[in-house]
Each structure stands twice: as structure tokens, then as C-alpha cells.
Amino acid sequence: MNVQTERHMQLSLPTPEDVAVAVARLNGVAHHSPIMTSTTLDAMTGARLYLKCENLQRGGAFKFRGAYNAIAALSPAQRTKGVVAFSSGNHAQAMALAGRLQGVSVSVVMPHDAPAVKVAATRGYGAEVIFYDRYKEDREAIGRDLAEKQGRALIPSYDHPDVIAGQGTAAHELFQDIEDIDVLISPLGGGGLLAGSILAAERAAPNCLLYGVEPEAGDDGRQSLKRGEIVHISPPVSIADGAVVTHLGHHTFPIIQRKITGIVTVSDTQLVAAMSMLAERLKIIAEPTGCLGLAAALTGAVDVKGKRVGVLISGGNIDLSRFGRLVSTPRN
Ligand SMILES: *Cc1c(COP(=O)(O)O)cnc(C)c1O
């Protein structure tokens, strides 16, 4: 048996019970985010859509749930030593905020050319930002090195049992609030949100169909499902910057594989259309990645006709000038 296979066999995958534990930890800490409906969207899709607005979550995305849960699960000794994350996106801010709330030191490894607003937001929550040159250095190696030297726990953005269980609490709330959801549609990057949602569904809505939505440019998840193994792709180019990962995780893939109904894709143009629709009709500001699920319902990539459909709007972190540029691009 090679090292790789051996490592996989020792994986301990999170369970629906772990989501229940995360629900208790996040109670009174994470926002119980609102669920929005729209007769216009329902008329356009022929479905009843329930939008779970994680763009209104603390830190502006569902990532706060996984980050907080993972830090809460640490031993007292680990909490004293602190944690490290590598991310230039929503996971960085989520970790910084979750660390501050729990009095745990957080270091975030970010590319030297990360947007200034993201660096400022992460620092604003009290985390230390460590820069690396993304053309010359490997951020995972830097993160691991830091973890080893300072004894910090490495908390990745999706491939971690407590992160996955934490992300599952969003879908858990949706299933608690709305009865008889037939279909749940989730954005798909590395699979933390989707795998967590699957665990939540296994307990609360076992007959619910589950779909993941990727940007067209990076359909590694769809390829992985087809091949029955994790497929690696080169970094995709899409406006859905929260979902441009190159591969699913060792923890997320097996959970997705055992239960998923389908993985579909949408184009950047379709994302912009969904983003504009959310702003115009529902006054919701979502980031492009946050619109993957709604775009799949609007385009018919997921068959929603006549169904009660939960859609995870996963995040809303986008600066207004970029938002303006995207929604003012002519569409047809
Ligand atoms: C991280 C992120 C995703 C993708 O989540 P995964 O757990 O990596 O699949 C989707 N939307 C937003 C807003 C994100 O920040």
C-alpha cells in the first residue's frame, strides 16, 4: 500500500452528529441568517425558491461557521499556541474573526499582491498577516512550516472535519426553518460547504436531492465524480474567486461521492445575470461565487420545476467598484 492510500484509510470523516455539535457551539455566536423568497424568481423558474442568505453571515460568508467550529474544537494546549491559515479570501477573514472571539492567536498566509481591502479586513480582526510571493513560493509549505515551528494548528479552508461540520450548520438551519425541501443547491469550491450540507441533509432531510455548482472554467468536481477519484486541474480563471480551487479535499470528496445527485456548472455571464437579479429584485448584494446556486436554478442546469428548492447564497464580500463593473457589463 502506498503512503497516499494509507493516509486516506486513516481519515476520520465528519458525521451528521458532528454537525449537531457544531450547531451547539455556534448557537448565539453565528447569525441565524435570513431566508428570502421572491415571487419573481419563482415565476421565472417555476419553483419555490428559498434563498439562505449567508452573505449576511458574520464576516460576510458562511466560512465563519467552519472557522469558529474548528477553533472551538481545539484542545486548550492548541488554543494557547494559536492557529495558522492560508487564504486570500473569505476563510482568512473568518479565521481572524473566529480567533479574536475565542482569544486564539491567528496567522494568515496571504499572497503579497492580495487586495488591500482583504489584508486590512483580516488585520482589522486582529490577525497577523504573513505575505508570500505567489509566483515563487508555495503557500502550503509556508503554512506548514509555520505550523511546525510555532506549534500552531493548521486550519485549511475546506479539507478538515471540523470545518466541514461547521459549514453544515447553514443547511441545518434551512432544513429547520423550511419543511419539505426537495432540492438543495450549493456552490462548490473545495467542497466544505457541500459536504457539510450533505451531512445536515442526511439527518434532517434524507430524501432531499443535493447539487453542487462549479464555475464552468473549473469543473474538477464534476470530473472527479465521473472518474471516481479526485481530479486535479490547473488554476481555473473565473469571476467566482471563492470557487477557483484545483481539487476537492480528501475529506470532502468521499462525503460528496456517497450522496450527491449531481454537479453542474454555470458560466461567468450567467453568474453576473444572477448577481444582477439578486440586487435588482431582492436588494441582496452577493459576490459572484455566492450566486453559483441561484444561477444554476435560473439557467435550468438543475431541474427545479415544481419543487421546493433551498439555494445557498454563500457570501457577499465584493467591493462596490468591482460589483458595479460586473453588473454594468452589457448582457443579453
Ligand atoms: C469558500 C467559498 C465557497 C466555496 O466553498 P467550499 O467549501 O470551498 O466548497 C463558496 N462561496 C463563497 C462565498 C466562499 O467564500
JSON list of C-alpha atoms and ligand atoms in Angstrom, two decimals, residues 62-63 90 158 187-193 242 287 289 314-315, ligand 1:
[
{"chain": "A", "resi": 62, "resn": "PHE", "atom": "CA", "xyz": [-20.60, 31.02, 5.63]},
{"chain": "A", "resi": 63, "resn": "LYS", "atom": "CA", "xyz": [-16.86, 30.49, 6.23]},
{"chain": "A", "resi": 90, "resn": "ASN", "atom": "CA", "xyz": [-13.23, 34.67, 2.96]},
{"chain": "A", "resi": 158, "resn": "TYR", "atom": "CA", "xyz": [-12.26, 23.09, 3.39]},
{"chain": "A", "resi": 187, "resn": "PRO", "atom": "CA", "xyz": [-21.84, 26.48, -4.53]},
{"chain": "A", "resi": 188, "resn": "LEU", "atom": "CA", "xyz": [-18.87, 24.13, -4.87]},
{"chain": "A", "resi": 189, "resn": "GLY", "atom": "CA", "xyz": [-15.21, 25.04, -4.46]},
{"chain": "A", "resi": 190, "resn": "GLY", "atom": "CA", "xyz": [-13.21, 22.57, -2.39]},
{"chain": "A", "resi": 191, "resn": "GLY", "atom": "CA", "xyz": [-16.43, 21.04, -1.11]},
{"chain": "A", "resi": 192, "resn": "GLY", "atom": "CA", "xyz": [-16.58, 22.08, 2.55]},
{"chain": "A", "resi": 193, "resn": "LEU", "atom": "CA", "xyz": [-19.97, 23.74, 2.20]},
{"chain": "A", "resi": 242, "resn": "GLY", "atom": "CA", "xyz": [-14.17, 31.66, -3.94]},
{"chain": "A", "resi": 287, "resn": "GLU", "atom": "CA", "xyz": [-20.37, 38.04, -4.57]},
{"chain": "A", "resi": 289, "resn": "THR", "atom": "CA", "xyz": [-19.23, 32.80, -6.04]},
{"chain": "A", "resi": 314, "resn": "SER", "atom": "CA", "xyz": [-22.78, 31.64, 0.22]},
{"chain": "A", "resi": 315, "resn": "GLY", "atom": "CA", "xyz": [-21.20, 35.08, 0.54]},
{"chain": "B", "resi": 1, "resn": "LIG", "atom": "C1", "xyz": [-15.21, 29.37, 0.08]},
{"chain": "B", "resi": 1, "resn": "LIG", "atom": "C2", "xyz": [-16.43, 29.80, -0.61]},
{"chain": "B", "resi": 1, "resn": "LIG", "atom": "C3", "xyz": [-17.17, 28.91, -1.42]},
{"chain": "B", "resi": 1, "resn": "LIG", "atom": "C4", "xyz": [-16.74, 27.50, -1.70]},
{"chain": "B", "resi": 1, "resn": "LIG", "atom": "O1", "xyz": [-16.75, 26.73, -0.52]},
{"chain": "B", "resi": 1, "resn": "LIG", "atom": "P1", "xyz": [-16.03, 25.32, -0.43]},
{"chain": "B", "resi": 1, "resn": "LIG", "atom": "O2", "xyz": [-16.26, 24.86, 0.95]},
{"chain": "B", "resi": 1, "resn": "LIG", "atom": "O3", "xyz": [-14.56, 25.54, -0.73]},
{"chain": "B", "resi": 1, "resn": "LIG", "atom": "O4", "xyz": [-16.63, 24.45, -1.47]},
{"chain": "B", "resi": 1, "resn": "LIG", "atom": "C5", "xyz": [-18.36, 29.37, -1.98]},
{"chain": "B", "resi": 1, "resn": "LIG", "atom": "N1", "xyz": [-18.78, 30.64, -1.79]},
{"chain": "B", "resi": 1, "resn": "LIG", "atom": "C6", "xyz": [-18.10, 31.52, -1.03]},
{"chain": "B", "resi": 1, "resn": "LIG", "atom": "C7", "xyz": [-18.65, 32.89, -0.86]},
{"chain": "B", "resi": 1, "resn": "LIG", "atom": "C8", "xyz": [-16.90, 31.14, -0.41]},
{"chain": "B", "resi": 1, "resn": "LIG", "atom": "O5", "xyz": [-16.22, 32.01, 0.34]}
]
